[in-house]
mmCIF file of C-alpha atoms and ligand atoms in Angstrom:
data_model
loop_
_atom_site.group_PDB
_atom_site.id
_atom_site.type_symbol
_atom_site.label_atom_id
_atom_site.label_comp_id
_atom_site.label_asym_id
_atom_site.label_seq_id
_atom_site.Cartn_x
_atom_site.Cartn_y
_atom_site.Cartn_z
ATOM 1 C CA UNK A 1 69.980 144.255 -89.622
ATOM 2 C CA UNK A 2 68.491 142.239 -92.405
ATOM 3 C CA UNK A 3 65.127 141.145 -92.184
ATOM 4 C CA UNK A 4 63.751 138.328 -93.945
ATOM 5 C CA UNK A 5 60.928 138.103 -96.416
ATOM 6 C CA UNK A 6 58.057 136.611 -94.592
ATOM 7 C CA UNK A 7 57.931 133.488 -97.632
ATOM 8 C CA UNK A 8 61.306 132.644 -95.855
ATOM 9 C CA UNK A 9 60.440 132.384 -92.781
ATOM 10 C CA UNK A 10 57.146 130.713 -93.484
ATOM 11 C CA UNK A 11 59.373 128.388 -95.266
ATOM 12 C CA UNK A 12 61.616 127.556 -92.537
ATOM 13 C CA UNK A 13 58.714 127.847 -89.684
ATOM 14 C CA UNK A 14 57.563 124.437 -91.884
ATOM 15 C CA UNK A 15 60.497 122.518 -91.845
ATOM 16 C CA UNK A 16 61.156 123.057 -88.045
ATOM 17 C CA UNK A 17 57.338 122.204 -87.502
ATOM 18 C CA UNK A 18 57.853 119.102 -89.429
ATOM 19 C CA UNK A 19 60.995 118.209 -87.417
ATOM 20 C CA UNK A 20 58.752 119.498 -84.443
ATOM 21 C CA UNK A 21 56.064 116.683 -84.765
ATOM 22 C CA UNK A 22 58.284 113.729 -86.295
ATOM 23 C CA UNK A 23 60.265 113.913 -83.083
ATOM 24 C CA UNK A 24 57.354 112.300 -81.058
ATOM 25 C CA UNK A 25 55.951 108.851 -81.223
ATOM 26 C CA UNK A 26 53.822 108.625 -83.978
ATOM 27 C CA UNK A 27 51.116 107.078 -81.934
ATOM 28 C CA UNK A 28 50.523 110.230 -80.555
ATOM 29 C CA UNK A 29 48.739 111.215 -83.654
ATOM 30 C CA UNK A 30 47.558 107.860 -85.141
ATOM 31 C CA UNK A 31 44.024 108.182 -85.787
ATOM 32 C CA UNK A 32 43.739 111.407 -84.464
ATOM 33 C CA UNK A 33 43.411 114.692 -86.316
ATOM 34 C CA UNK A 34 42.800 116.878 -82.988
ATOM 35 C CA UNK A 35 45.845 115.592 -81.302
ATOM 36 C CA UNK A 36 47.678 116.374 -84.493
ATOM 37 C CA UNK A 37 46.079 120.060 -84.674
ATOM 38 C CA UNK A 38 46.582 121.014 -81.025
ATOM 39 C CA UNK A 39 50.176 119.796 -81.364
ATOM 40 C CA UNK A 40 50.671 122.235 -84.525
ATOM 41 C CA UNK A 41 49.155 124.770 -82.366
ATOM 42 C CA UNK A 42 51.679 124.247 -79.618
ATOM 43 C CA UNK A 43 54.363 124.730 -81.749
ATOM 44 C CA UNK A 44 52.825 127.965 -83.351
ATOM 45 C CA UNK A 45 52.551 129.163 -79.494
ATOM 46 C CA UNK A 46 55.929 128.451 -78.875
ATOM 47 C CA UNK A 47 57.485 130.301 -82.040
ATOM 48 C CA UNK A 48 55.066 133.025 -82.996
ATOM 49 C CA UNK A 49 54.896 134.100 -86.535
ATOM 50 C CA UNK A 50 52.511 131.109 -87.761
ATOM 51 C CA UNK A 51 49.468 132.030 -89.685
ATOM 52 C CA UNK A 52 47.364 129.348 -88.337
ATOM 53 C CA UNK A 53 43.564 129.272 -88.184
ATOM 54 C CA UNK A 54 43.738 128.884 -84.056
ATOM 55 C CA UNK A 55 41.509 127.006 -81.713
ATOM 56 C CA UNK A 56 39.445 129.986 -80.769
ATOM 57 C CA UNK A 57 38.288 130.358 -84.108
ATOM 58 C CA UNK A 58 38.252 126.930 -84.721
ATOM 59 C CA UNK A 59 35.551 126.413 -81.902
ATOM 60 C CA UNK A 60 33.569 129.357 -83.392
ATOM 61 C CA UNK A 61 33.649 127.518 -87.089
ATOM 62 C CA UNK A 62 32.771 124.260 -85.226
ATOM 63 C CA UNK A 63 29.624 125.303 -83.706
ATOM 64 C CA UNK A 64 28.018 126.010 -87.122
ATOM 65 C CA UNK A 65 29.071 122.971 -88.508
ATOM 66 C CA UNK A 66 27.441 120.639 -85.810
ATOM 67 C CA UNK A 67 24.358 122.285 -86.113
ATOM 68 C CA UNK A 68 24.106 122.414 -89.810
ATOM 69 C CA UNK A 69 21.684 120.626 -91.795
ATOM 70 C CA UNK A 70 21.530 118.891 -93.617
ATOM 71 C CA UNK A 71 25.322 117.409 -91.821
ATOM 72 C CA UNK A 72 28.245 119.116 -93.985
ATOM 73 C CA UNK A 73 29.796 116.211 -96.081
ATOM 74 C CA UNK A 74 31.571 118.770 -98.805
ATOM 75 C CA UNK A 75 34.283 121.331 -97.881
ATOM 76 C CA UNK A 76 36.803 123.523 -99.763
ATOM 77 C CA UNK A 77 39.552 125.399 -98.626
ATOM 78 C CA UNK A 78 41.148 127.867 -100.104
ATOM 79 C CA UNK A 79 45.185 128.300 -98.143
ATOM 80 C CA UNK A 80 46.588 124.842 -96.658
ATOM 81 C CA UNK A 81 49.549 126.238 -95.484
ATOM 82 C CA UNK A 82 50.752 123.354 -92.763
ATOM 83 C CA UNK A 83 47.012 121.761 -92.636
ATOM 84 C CA UNK A 84 45.938 123.159 -89.449
ATOM 85 C CA UNK A 85 42.622 123.488 -90.361
ATOM 86 C CA UNK A 86 42.610 121.138 -92.338
ATOM 87 C CA UNK A 87 43.094 118.645 -89.635
ATOM 88 C CA UNK A 88 40.862 120.247 -87.658
ATOM 89 C CA UNK A 89 37.661 120.040 -90.432
ATOM 90 C CA UNK A 90 39.191 116.760 -90.539
ATOM 91 C CA UNK A 91 38.351 116.255 -86.829
ATOM 92 C CA UNK A 92 35.164 118.117 -87.343
ATOM 93 C CA UNK A 93 33.753 115.673 -89.737
ATOM 94 C CA UNK A 94 34.662 112.541 -88.462
ATOM 95 C CA UNK A 95 32.962 114.167 -85.275
ATOM 96 C CA UNK A 96 29.958 114.026 -87.102
ATOM 97 C CA UNK A 97 30.081 111.334 -89.636
ATOM 98 C CA UNK A 98 32.037 108.791 -87.201
ATOM 99 C CA UNK A 99 35.741 107.593 -87.658
ATOM 100 C CA UNK A 100 34.586 105.268 -90.648
ATOM 101 C CA UNK A 101 33.260 108.490 -92.557
ATOM 102 C CA UNK A 102 31.179 107.588 -95.481
ATOM 103 C CA UNK A 103 32.486 108.041 -99.176
ATOM 104 C CA UNK A 104 30.873 110.903 -99.861
ATOM 105 C CA UNK A 105 32.414 113.115 -97.399
ATOM 106 C CA UNK A 106 35.005 114.929 -98.608
ATOM 107 C CA UNK A 107 37.671 118.046 -97.614
ATOM 108 C CA UNK A 108 39.477 119.437 -100.478
ATOM 109 C CA UNK A 109 42.035 121.722 -99.342
ATOM 110 C CA UNK A 110 44.546 124.121 -102.204
ATOM 111 C CA UNK A 111 47.485 125.640 -101.926
ATOM 112 C CA UNK A 112 49.851 126.955 -104.418
ATOM 113 C CA UNK A 113 53.085 126.046 -102.438
ATOM 114 C CA UNK A 114 54.660 122.727 -103.033
ATOM 115 C CA UNK A 115 56.455 122.712 -99.795
ATOM 116 C CA UNK A 116 53.257 123.092 -97.647
ATOM 117 C CA UNK A 117 51.161 120.608 -99.798
ATOM 118 C CA UNK A 118 53.953 117.994 -99.516
ATOM 119 C CA UNK A 119 54.000 118.588 -95.449
ATOM 120 C CA UNK A 120 50.158 118.985 -95.179
ATOM 121 C CA UNK A 121 49.842 115.384 -97.306
ATOM 122 C CA UNK A 122 52.559 113.964 -94.815
ATOM 123 C CA UNK A 123 50.509 115.254 -91.526
ATOM 124 C CA UNK A 124 47.283 113.911 -93.442
ATOM 125 C CA UNK A 125 48.514 110.867 -93.493
ATOM 126 C CA UNK A 126 50.035 110.693 -90.197
ATOM 127 C CA UNK A 127 46.470 111.669 -88.551
ATOM 128 C CA UNK A 128 44.758 108.803 -90.537
ATOM 129 C CA UNK A 129 42.469 111.173 -92.563
ATOM 130 C CA UNK A 130 44.316 110.576 -96.051
ATOM 131 C CA UNK A 131 41.151 108.969 -97.261
ATOM 132 C CA UNK A 132 38.646 111.775 -97.248
ATOM 133 C CA UNK A 133 41.097 115.195 -96.476
ATOM 134 C CA UNK A 134 42.748 115.930 -100.252
ATOM 135 C CA UNK A 135 45.475 117.943 -100.492
ATOM 136 C CA UNK A 136 45.448 120.060 -104.089
ATOM 137 C CA UNK A 137 48.553 121.940 -104.696
ATOM 138 C CA UNK A 138 47.486 125.163 -107.443
ATOM 139 C CA UNK A 139 45.221 128.136 -107.024
ATOM 140 C CA UNK A 140 42.223 127.154 -105.122
ATOM 141 C CA UNK A 141 40.367 129.240 -108.075
ATOM 142 C CA UNK A 142 41.864 126.471 -110.779
ATOM 143 C CA UNK A 143 41.625 123.416 -108.454
ATOM 144 C CA UNK A 144 37.731 123.953 -107.348
ATOM 145 C CA UNK A 145 37.292 124.426 -111.346
ATOM 146 C CA UNK A 146 38.959 120.683 -111.999
ATOM 147 C CA UNK A 147 37.253 119.322 -109.282
ATOM 148 C CA UNK A 148 33.770 120.624 -110.754
ATOM 149 C CA UNK A 149 34.600 119.851 -114.323
ATOM 150 C CA UNK A 150 35.540 116.432 -113.069
ATOM 151 C CA UNK A 151 32.411 115.828 -111.374
ATOM 152 C CA UNK A 152 34.241 115.720 -107.955
ATOM 153 C CA UNK A 153 32.580 118.416 -106.401
ATOM 154 C CA UNK A 154 28.721 119.203 -107.062
ATOM 155 C CA UNK A 155 28.017 120.984 -103.745
ATOM 156 C CA UNK A 156 29.749 122.228 -101.337
ATOM 157 C CA UNK A 157 28.681 122.506 -97.509
ATOM 158 C CA UNK A 158 31.204 124.931 -96.641
ATOM 159 C CA UNK A 159 34.081 126.970 -98.088
ATOM 160 C CA UNK A 160 37.229 128.236 -96.024
ATOM 161 C CA UNK A 161 38.417 131.490 -97.112
ATOM 162 C CA UNK A 162 41.831 131.303 -95.799
ATOM 163 C CA UNK A 163 44.735 132.372 -98.353
ATOM 164 C CA UNK A 164 45.305 136.044 -99.554
ATOM 165 C CA UNK A 165 42.728 138.412 -99.030
ATOM 166 C CA UNK A 166 42.587 139.669 -102.160
ATOM 167 C CA UNK A 167 40.977 136.872 -103.726
ATOM 168 C CA UNK A 168 38.182 136.074 -101.251
ATOM 169 C CA UNK A 169 35.831 137.853 -103.312
ATOM 170 C CA UNK A 170 36.426 136.562 -106.698
ATOM 171 C CA UNK A 171 36.938 132.867 -105.264
ATOM 172 C CA UNK A 172 33.272 133.237 -103.315
ATOM 173 C CA UNK A 173 32.206 134.336 -106.772
ATOM 174 C CA UNK A 174 33.611 131.360 -108.266
ATOM 175 C CA UNK A 175 31.558 128.883 -106.072
ATOM 176 C CA UNK A 176 28.457 131.027 -107.156
ATOM 177 C CA UNK A 177 29.337 130.972 -111.034
ATOM 178 C CA UNK A 178 29.978 127.079 -110.699
ATOM 179 C CA UNK A 179 26.665 126.438 -108.917
ATOM 180 C CA UNK A 180 27.880 124.955 -105.888
ATOM 181 C CA UNK A 181 25.773 126.408 -102.970
ATOM 182 C CA UNK A 182 22.662 124.853 -101.690
ATOM 183 C CA UNK A 183 20.542 127.013 -99.016
ATOM 184 C CA UNK A 184 22.665 126.650 -95.962
ATOM 185 C CA UNK A 185 25.770 126.174 -97.030
ATOM 186 C CA UNK A 186 28.268 128.075 -95.042
ATOM 187 C CA UNK A 187 31.040 130.799 -96.570
ATOM 188 C CA UNK A 188 33.534 131.204 -93.518
ATOM 189 C CA UNK A 189 36.441 133.920 -94.094
ATOM 190 C CA UNK A 190 39.451 134.311 -91.573
ATOM 191 C CA UNK A 191 41.488 137.523 -91.294
ATOM 192 C CA UNK A 192 38.655 139.870 -92.499
ATOM 193 C CA UNK A 193 39.228 142.141 -89.518
ATOM 194 C CA UNK A 194 42.881 142.254 -90.168
ATOM 195 C CA UNK A 195 44.703 142.118 -93.134
ATOM 196 C CA UNK A 196 41.290 142.754 -94.177
ATOM 197 C CA UNK A 197 39.378 141.902 -96.825
ATOM 198 C CA UNK A 198 37.077 145.280 -97.296
ATOM 199 C CA UNK A 199 35.374 143.855 -100.926
ATOM 200 C CA UNK A 200 34.887 140.711 -99.228
ATOM 201 C CA UNK A 201 32.846 142.308 -96.483
ATOM 202 C CA UNK A 202 31.016 144.759 -98.083
ATOM 203 C CA UNK A 203 29.483 142.113 -100.765
ATOM 204 C CA UNK A 204 28.225 139.427 -97.888
ATOM 205 C CA UNK A 205 26.900 142.178 -95.748
ATOM 206 C CA UNK A 206 25.090 143.387 -98.891
ATOM 207 C CA UNK A 207 23.735 139.979 -98.991
ATOM 208 C CA UNK A 208 25.287 139.113 -102.293
ATOM 209 C CA UNK A 209 25.095 141.143 -105.417
ATOM 210 C CA UNK A 210 21.864 142.456 -105.124
ATOM 211 C CA UNK A 211 20.738 141.237 -108.532
ATOM 212 C CA UNK A 212 17.705 139.136 -108.821
ATOM 213 C CA UNK A 213 18.597 135.647 -109.330
ATOM 214 C CA UNK A 214 21.883 136.152 -107.188
ATOM 215 C CA UNK A 215 23.032 134.157 -104.065
ATOM 216 C CA UNK A 216 21.366 135.947 -101.021
ATOM 217 C CA UNK A 217 23.580 135.978 -97.648
ATOM 218 C CA UNK A 218 23.212 136.369 -94.023
ATOM 219 C CA UNK A 219 26.525 137.554 -92.429
ATOM 220 C CA UNK A 220 27.706 137.797 -88.695
ATOM 221 C CA UNK A 221 31.371 138.604 -87.926
ATOM 222 C CA UNK A 222 32.279 136.653 -84.786
ATOM 223 C CA UNK A 223 35.218 137.891 -82.315
ATOM 224 C CA UNK A 224 37.218 135.527 -80.761
ATOM 225 C CA UNK A 225 39.993 136.189 -78.246
ATOM 226 C CA UNK A 226 42.735 136.146 -80.683
ATOM 227 C CA UNK A 227 46.725 136.557 -79.679
ATOM 228 C CA UNK A 228 46.929 140.123 -78.514
ATOM 229 C CA UNK A 229 47.236 142.567 -81.253
ATOM 230 C CA UNK A 230 46.524 139.564 -83.729
ATOM 231 C CA UNK A 231 43.119 139.225 -85.967
ATOM 232 C CA UNK A 232 40.320 137.850 -83.859
ATOM 233 C CA UNK A 233 37.134 138.171 -86.726
ATOM 234 C CA UNK A 234 35.583 135.308 -88.598
ATOM 235 C CA UNK A 235 33.017 136.011 -90.745
ATOM 236 C CA UNK A 236 30.785 133.365 -90.882
ATOM 237 C CA UNK A 237 27.729 133.888 -93.733
ATOM 238 C CA UNK A 238 25.123 131.548 -94.733
ATOM 239 C CA UNK A 239 23.524 131.131 -98.177
ATOM 240 C CA UNK A 240 20.076 131.880 -97.338
ATOM 241 C CA UNK A 241 18.527 131.699 -101.194
ATOM 242 C CA UNK A 242 19.803 130.654 -104.495
ATOM 243 C CA UNK A 243 17.836 132.932 -106.619
HETATM 244 C C1 SAM B 1 46.648 131.819 -93.776
HETATM 245 S S1 SAM B 1 47.759 130.794 -94.730
HETATM 246 C C2 SAM B 1 46.508 129.196 -94.481
HETATM 247 C C3 SAM B 1 46.647 128.642 -92.901
HETATM 248 C C4 SAM B 1 45.874 127.585 -92.754
HETATM 249 N N1 SAM B 1 44.886 127.340 -93.131
HETATM 250 C C5 SAM B 1 45.934 127.017 -91.610
HETATM 251 O O1 SAM B 1 45.201 127.351 -90.954
HETATM 252 O O2 SAM B 1 47.438 126.167 -91.124
HETATM 253 C C6 SAM B 1 47.317 131.314 -96.534
HETATM 254 C C7 SAM B 1 48.295 130.510 -97.489
HETATM 255 O O3 SAM B 1 47.234 130.670 -98.534
HETATM 256 C C8 SAM B 1 47.841 129.687 -99.754
HETATM 257 N N2 SAM B 1 47.774 130.433 -100.889
HETATM 258 C C9 SAM B 1 48.145 131.788 -101.904
HETATM 259 N N3 SAM B 1 47.317 132.044 -102.434
HETATM 260 C C10 SAM B 1 46.262 131.047 -102.882
HETATM 261 C C11 SAM B 1 45.305 130.613 -103.666
HETATM 262 N N4 SAM B 1 45.303 131.508 -104.806
HETATM 263 N N5 SAM B 1 44.796 129.555 -103.604
HETATM 264 C C12 SAM B 1 44.927 128.724 -102.368
HETATM 265 N N6 SAM B 1 45.835 129.041 -101.536
HETATM 266 C C13 SAM B 1 46.678 130.034 -101.424
HETATM 267 C C14 SAM B 1 49.183 130.539 -99.200
HETATM 268 O O4 SAM B 1 50.600 129.772 -99.762
HETATM 269 C C15 SAM B 1 49.412 130.081 -98.033
HETATM 270 O O5 SAM B 1 49.921 129.300 -97.545
#
């Protein structure tokens, strides 16, 4: 028996998910990012093997975002996939700022995979959040550097790391290098238990690089009731000081 490469499986899942969503009346999702995020989760529960940010974890992140002061306005996300978490961030920022979010409230989600970018753009449009959820194609580090150079992102209230774990630490350090953090900014990282991001965890648990004049973090691991045998930890680190 031959087993498919994971990339092929995920590409097929994305096609099936598109069919699943667009087979339903569009009115189910119009102007309703929560409804679309929930439908994606329903699909994932049916088929299995979908690397989405599940609702139990969204709830943990949501708690933090709802109490963040000042309220979050700019979110950057490394790893779009099918847009599940991007839609959830859109729904949360709407819960905070109202249905017509101000112009300076923006979510930027990055993924090098053109198929996932196209699918998520369609989903973002379907849910009516395309004014402020921007789906960009490319490695997150390149996209973030470009947004910074263009002056579109000057502060990051929350960065979400949900791409390949080997990039978590270098991309966290890029946010530092571009001086995008403020005191109270959040770094949220998924899958730090499995597949695991040991260098990232060691760094945030040490509070940063330890060098005087550097960003200081406080960090906590949140255990969620994930699927049996699936990754269940979300690591949330708060920027305590910029130097
Ligand atoms: C775990 S999935 C993201 C799940 C997504 N957050 C959700 O909830 O639906 C990981 C994604 O990271 C993307 N990826 C890989 N390398 C990346 C990079 N350097 N920058 C941004 N995304 C990357 C992959 O193409 C894949 O779609």
